Coordinates of C-alpha atoms and ligand atoms in Angstrom, one line a residue:
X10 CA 93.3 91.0 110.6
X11 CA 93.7 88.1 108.6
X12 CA 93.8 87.5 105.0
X13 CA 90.1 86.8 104.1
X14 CA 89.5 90.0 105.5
X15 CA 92.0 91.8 103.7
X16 CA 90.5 90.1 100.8
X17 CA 87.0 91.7 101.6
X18 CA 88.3 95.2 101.8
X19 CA 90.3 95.3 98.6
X20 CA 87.2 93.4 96.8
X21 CA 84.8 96.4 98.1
X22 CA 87.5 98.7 96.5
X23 CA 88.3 97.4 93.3
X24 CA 85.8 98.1 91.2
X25 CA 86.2 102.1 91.6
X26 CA 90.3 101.5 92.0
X27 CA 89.8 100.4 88.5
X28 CA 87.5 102.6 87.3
X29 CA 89.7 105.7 88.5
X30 CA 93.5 104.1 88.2
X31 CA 92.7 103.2 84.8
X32 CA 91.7 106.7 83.7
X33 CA 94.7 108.4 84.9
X34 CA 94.2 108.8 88.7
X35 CA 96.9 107.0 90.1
X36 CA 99.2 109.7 89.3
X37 CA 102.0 109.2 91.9
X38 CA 101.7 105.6 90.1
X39 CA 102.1 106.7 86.5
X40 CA 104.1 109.8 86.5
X41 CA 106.5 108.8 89.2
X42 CA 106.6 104.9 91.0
X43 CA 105.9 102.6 87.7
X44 CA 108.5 104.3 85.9
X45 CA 111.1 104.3 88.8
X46 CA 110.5 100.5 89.6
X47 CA 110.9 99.7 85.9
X48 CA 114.2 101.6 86.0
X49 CA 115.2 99.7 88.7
X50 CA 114.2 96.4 87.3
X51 CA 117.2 93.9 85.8
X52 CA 116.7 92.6 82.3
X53 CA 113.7 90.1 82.5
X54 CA 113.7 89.2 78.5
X55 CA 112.5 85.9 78.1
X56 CA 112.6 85.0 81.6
X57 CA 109.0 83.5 84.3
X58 CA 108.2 85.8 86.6
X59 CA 105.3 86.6 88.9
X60 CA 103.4 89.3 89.9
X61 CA 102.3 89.2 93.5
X62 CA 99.2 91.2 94.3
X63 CA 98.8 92.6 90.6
X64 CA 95.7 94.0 91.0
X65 CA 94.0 94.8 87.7
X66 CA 97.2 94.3 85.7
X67 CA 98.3 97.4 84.3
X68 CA 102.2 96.7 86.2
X69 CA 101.8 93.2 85.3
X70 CA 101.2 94.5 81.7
X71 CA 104.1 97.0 81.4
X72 CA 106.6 93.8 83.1
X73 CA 105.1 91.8 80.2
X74 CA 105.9 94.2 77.7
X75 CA 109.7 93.8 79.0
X76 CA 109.2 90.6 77.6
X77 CA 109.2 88.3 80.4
X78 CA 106.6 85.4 80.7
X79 CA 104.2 86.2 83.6
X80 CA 101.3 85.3 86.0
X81 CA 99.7 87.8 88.3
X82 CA 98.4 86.2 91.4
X83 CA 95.4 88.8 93.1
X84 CA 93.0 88.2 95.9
X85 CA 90.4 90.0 94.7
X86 CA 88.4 88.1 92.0
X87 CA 86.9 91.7 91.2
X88 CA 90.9 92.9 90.1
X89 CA 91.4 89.4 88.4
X90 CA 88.4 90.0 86.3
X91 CA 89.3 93.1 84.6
X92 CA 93.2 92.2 84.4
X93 CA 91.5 88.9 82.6
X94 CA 89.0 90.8 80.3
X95 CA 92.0 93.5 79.0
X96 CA 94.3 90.2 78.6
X97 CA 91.5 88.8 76.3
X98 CA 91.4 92.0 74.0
X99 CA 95.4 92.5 74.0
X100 CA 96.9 89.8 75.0
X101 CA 100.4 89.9 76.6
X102 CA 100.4 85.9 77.5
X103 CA 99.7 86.5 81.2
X104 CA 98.1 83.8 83.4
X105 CA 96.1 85.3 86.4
X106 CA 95.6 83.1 89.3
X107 CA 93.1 84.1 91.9
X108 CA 95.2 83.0 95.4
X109 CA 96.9 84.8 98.6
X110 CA 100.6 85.6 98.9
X111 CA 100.9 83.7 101.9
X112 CA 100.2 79.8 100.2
X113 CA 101.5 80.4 96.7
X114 CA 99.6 78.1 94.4
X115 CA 103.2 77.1 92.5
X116 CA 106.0 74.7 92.7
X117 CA 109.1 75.4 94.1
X118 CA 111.2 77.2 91.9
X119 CA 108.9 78.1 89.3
X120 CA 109.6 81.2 88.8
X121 CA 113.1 83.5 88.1
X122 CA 111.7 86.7 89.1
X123 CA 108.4 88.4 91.5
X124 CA 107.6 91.2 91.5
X125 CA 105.2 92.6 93.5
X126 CA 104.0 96.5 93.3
X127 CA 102.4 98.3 96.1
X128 CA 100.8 95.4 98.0
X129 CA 103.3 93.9 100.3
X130 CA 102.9 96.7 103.0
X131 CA 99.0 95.5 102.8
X132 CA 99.4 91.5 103.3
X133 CA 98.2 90.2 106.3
X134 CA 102.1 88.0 107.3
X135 CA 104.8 89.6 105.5
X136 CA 107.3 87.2 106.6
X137 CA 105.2 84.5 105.2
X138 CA 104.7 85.8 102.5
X139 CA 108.9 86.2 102.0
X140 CA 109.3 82.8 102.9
X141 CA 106.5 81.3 99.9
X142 CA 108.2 84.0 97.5
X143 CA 111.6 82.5 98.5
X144 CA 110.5 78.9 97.5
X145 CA 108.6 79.8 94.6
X146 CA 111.8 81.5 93.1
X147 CA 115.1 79.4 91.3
X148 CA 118.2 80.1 92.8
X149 CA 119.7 83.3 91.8
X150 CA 116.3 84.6 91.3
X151 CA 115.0 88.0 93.0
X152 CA 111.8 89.6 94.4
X153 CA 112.1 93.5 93.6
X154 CA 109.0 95.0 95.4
X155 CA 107.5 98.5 96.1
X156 CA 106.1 99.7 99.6
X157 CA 105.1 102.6 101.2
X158 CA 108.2 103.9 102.6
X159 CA 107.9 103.4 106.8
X160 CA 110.4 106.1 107.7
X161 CA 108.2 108.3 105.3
X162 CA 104.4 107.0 105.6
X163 CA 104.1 105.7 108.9
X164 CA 100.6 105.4 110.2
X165 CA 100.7 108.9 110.6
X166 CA 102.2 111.6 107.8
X167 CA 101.1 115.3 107.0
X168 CA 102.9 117.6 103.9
X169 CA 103.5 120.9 105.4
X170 CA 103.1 123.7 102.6
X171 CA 104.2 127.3 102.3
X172 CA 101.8 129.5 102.0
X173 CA 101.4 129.0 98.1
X174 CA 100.9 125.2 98.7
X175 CA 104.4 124.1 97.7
X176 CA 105.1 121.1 100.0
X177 CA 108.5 122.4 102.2
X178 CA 108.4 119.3 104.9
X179 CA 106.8 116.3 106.5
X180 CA 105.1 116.0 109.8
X181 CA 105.8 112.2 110.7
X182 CA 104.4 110.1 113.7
X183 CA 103.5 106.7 115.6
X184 CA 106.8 105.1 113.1
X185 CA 107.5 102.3 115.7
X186 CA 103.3 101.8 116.0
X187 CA 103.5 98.6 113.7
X188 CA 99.7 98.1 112.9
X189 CA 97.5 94.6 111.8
X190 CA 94.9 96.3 109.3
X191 CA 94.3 99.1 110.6
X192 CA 92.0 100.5 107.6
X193 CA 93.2 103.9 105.9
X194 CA 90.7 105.5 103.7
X195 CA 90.9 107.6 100.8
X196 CA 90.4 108.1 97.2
X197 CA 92.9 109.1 94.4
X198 CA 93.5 112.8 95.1
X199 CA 93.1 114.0 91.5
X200 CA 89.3 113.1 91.4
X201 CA 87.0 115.9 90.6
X202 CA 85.6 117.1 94.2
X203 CA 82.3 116.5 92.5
X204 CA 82.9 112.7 91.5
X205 CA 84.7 111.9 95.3
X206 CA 81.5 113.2 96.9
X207 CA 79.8 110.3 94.8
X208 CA 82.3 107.7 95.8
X209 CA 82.8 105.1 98.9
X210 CA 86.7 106.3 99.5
X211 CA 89.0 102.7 99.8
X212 CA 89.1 101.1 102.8
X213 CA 92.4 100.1 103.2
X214 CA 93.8 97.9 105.8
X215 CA 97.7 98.4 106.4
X216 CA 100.3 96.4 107.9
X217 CA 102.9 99.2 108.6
X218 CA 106.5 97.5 109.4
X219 CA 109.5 99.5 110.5
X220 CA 112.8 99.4 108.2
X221 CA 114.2 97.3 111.1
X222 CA 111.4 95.1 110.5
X223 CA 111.2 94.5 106.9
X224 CA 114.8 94.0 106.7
X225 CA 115.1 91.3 109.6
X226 CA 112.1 89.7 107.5
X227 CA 113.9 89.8 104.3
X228 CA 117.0 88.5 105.8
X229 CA 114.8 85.7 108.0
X230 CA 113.0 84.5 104.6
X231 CA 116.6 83.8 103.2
X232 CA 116.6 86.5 100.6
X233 CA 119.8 88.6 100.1
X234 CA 119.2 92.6 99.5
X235 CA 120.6 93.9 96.6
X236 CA 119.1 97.1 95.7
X237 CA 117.1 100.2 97.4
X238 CA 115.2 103.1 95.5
X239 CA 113.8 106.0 96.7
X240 CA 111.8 107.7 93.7
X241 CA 111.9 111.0 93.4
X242 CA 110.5 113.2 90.8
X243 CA 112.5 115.5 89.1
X244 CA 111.8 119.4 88.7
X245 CA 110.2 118.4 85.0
X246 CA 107.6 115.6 86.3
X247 CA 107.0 118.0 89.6
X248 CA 105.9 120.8 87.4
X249 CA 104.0 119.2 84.9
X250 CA 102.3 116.8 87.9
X251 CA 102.0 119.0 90.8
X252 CA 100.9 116.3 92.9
X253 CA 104.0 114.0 93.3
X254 CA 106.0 116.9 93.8
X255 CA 105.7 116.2 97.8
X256 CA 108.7 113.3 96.9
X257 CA 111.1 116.1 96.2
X258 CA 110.9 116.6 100.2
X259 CA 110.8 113.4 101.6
X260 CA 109.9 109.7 99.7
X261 CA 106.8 108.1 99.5
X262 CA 108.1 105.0 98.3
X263 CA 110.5 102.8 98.8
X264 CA 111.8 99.8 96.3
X265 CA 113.7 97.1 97.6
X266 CA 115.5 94.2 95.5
X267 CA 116.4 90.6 97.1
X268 CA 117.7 87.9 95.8
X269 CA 117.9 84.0 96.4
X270 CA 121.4 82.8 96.7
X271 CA 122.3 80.2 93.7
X272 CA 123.2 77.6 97.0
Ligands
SAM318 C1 97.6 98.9 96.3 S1 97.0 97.6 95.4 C2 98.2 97.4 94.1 C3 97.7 96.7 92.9 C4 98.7 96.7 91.7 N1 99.9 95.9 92.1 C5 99.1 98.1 91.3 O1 100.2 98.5 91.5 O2 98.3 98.8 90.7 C6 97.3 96.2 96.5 C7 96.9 94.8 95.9 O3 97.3 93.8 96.8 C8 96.3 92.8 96.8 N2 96.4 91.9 98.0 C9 96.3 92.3 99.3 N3 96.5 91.2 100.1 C10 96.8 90.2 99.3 C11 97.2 88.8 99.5 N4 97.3 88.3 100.7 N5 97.5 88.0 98.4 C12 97.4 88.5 97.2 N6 97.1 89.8 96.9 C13 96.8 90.6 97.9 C14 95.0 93.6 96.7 O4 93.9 92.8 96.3 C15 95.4 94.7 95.7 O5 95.1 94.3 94.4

């Protein structure tokens, strides 16, 4: 699948992706992956950086509020408009750029950090997307990004519960089934039953990439790994947000830092 229809798919979706993340639904986002990525994240005071497939900004938002300069680049012009409109009522300084991860509209070296949250698993050419994140960072910058994690959330991946619904393991298959778009669809599982009936669930077209694979493309594109997280929610945030509490078995995410060598 190439990128114009990727761009299609996440276009259809990002009106209700809104909608829902923005009123609390993304909950594996806000209780458990934002806050481990931001943990994770070096000091980015006063320094450029980018955020790759930003969606409607919120990450892009929190990054800002860490006091780095940023642009969020999105191929949905649906996504750009509502990071732009929330921009214009609180503005953080952010310049969103409508463009695709794979031809970077920047100069080399523009920026000293990317960032990219939960969208490099769904671009069309990861490696080229490494390589045009590798020339649009200075030397001795780094690319920290969040994916699904493939040893966890292959194309195929089912919580086994106990019989009062505590997840106790993961049913995994088809990990070395490396896919181009196949479309996953679902909505954010803490809608009312009620509201889902009323909603087209995401179509979501994956790219699912072994470990093997998205290390030999990190390594290819000339970035060095620095850093690996694996969130998982403690007892506290399990309890109080019963849904992430399948991470306390097995991750759902994984976060992986790389950096450009100075020479
Ligand atoms: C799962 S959403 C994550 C959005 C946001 N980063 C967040 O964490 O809420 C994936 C995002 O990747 C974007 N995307 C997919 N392919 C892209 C591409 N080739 N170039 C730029 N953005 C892309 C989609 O439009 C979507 O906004």
């Amino acid at each position: 699948m190439d990128a114009r229809t990727v761009a299609e798919h996440w276009e259809r979706n990002a009106e209700t992706w809104t909608k829902y993340s923005r009123a609390g639904h993304d909950r594996y986002r806000d209780a458990l992956n934002t806050p481990a990525f931001l943990a994770m994240l070096p000091d980015v005071n006063g320094l450029d950086g980018l955020d790759l497939g930003c969606g409607e900004g919120t990450n892009t938002r929190a990054v800002a509020a860490r006091g780095a300069r940023m642009s969020g680049l999105d191929i949905a012009p649906t996504f750009l408009a509502h990071a732009r409109a929330t921009e214009a009522e609180d503005p953080r300084g952010i310049d969103y750029v409508l463009g695709d991860g794979l031809t970077l509209p920047f100069a080399d070296a523009s920026f000293d950090f990317v960032t990219a949250f939960m969208s490099m698993m769904d671009m069309s050419d990861q490696q080229g997307v490494l390589k045009d994140v590798q020339r649009v960072l200075r030397p001795g910058g780094f690319l920290q990004f969040s994916i699904l994690h493939p040893c966890f959330v292959p194309p195929r991946r089912r919580n086994i519960r106990d019989a009062s619904g505590a997840p106790v393991a993961v049913e995994i298959a088809d990990y070395f089934r490396e896919t181009d778009g196949e479309v996953e669809t679902w909505l954010f599982s803490s809608i009312p039953e009620d509201e889902r009936r009323q909603q087209t669930p995401f179509a979501i077209p994956r790219f699912h990439r072994t470990l093997t694979s998205w290390v030999a493309m990190i390594v290819t594109a000339g970035l060095v790994i620095e850093a690996f997280g694996e969130p998982m929610a403690s007892e506290e945030v399990a309890a109080a947000e019963p849904i992430v509490a399948d991470t306390r078995v097995a991750p759902i995410f994984l976060h992986v830092r790389a950096r450009k060598p100075r020479s």
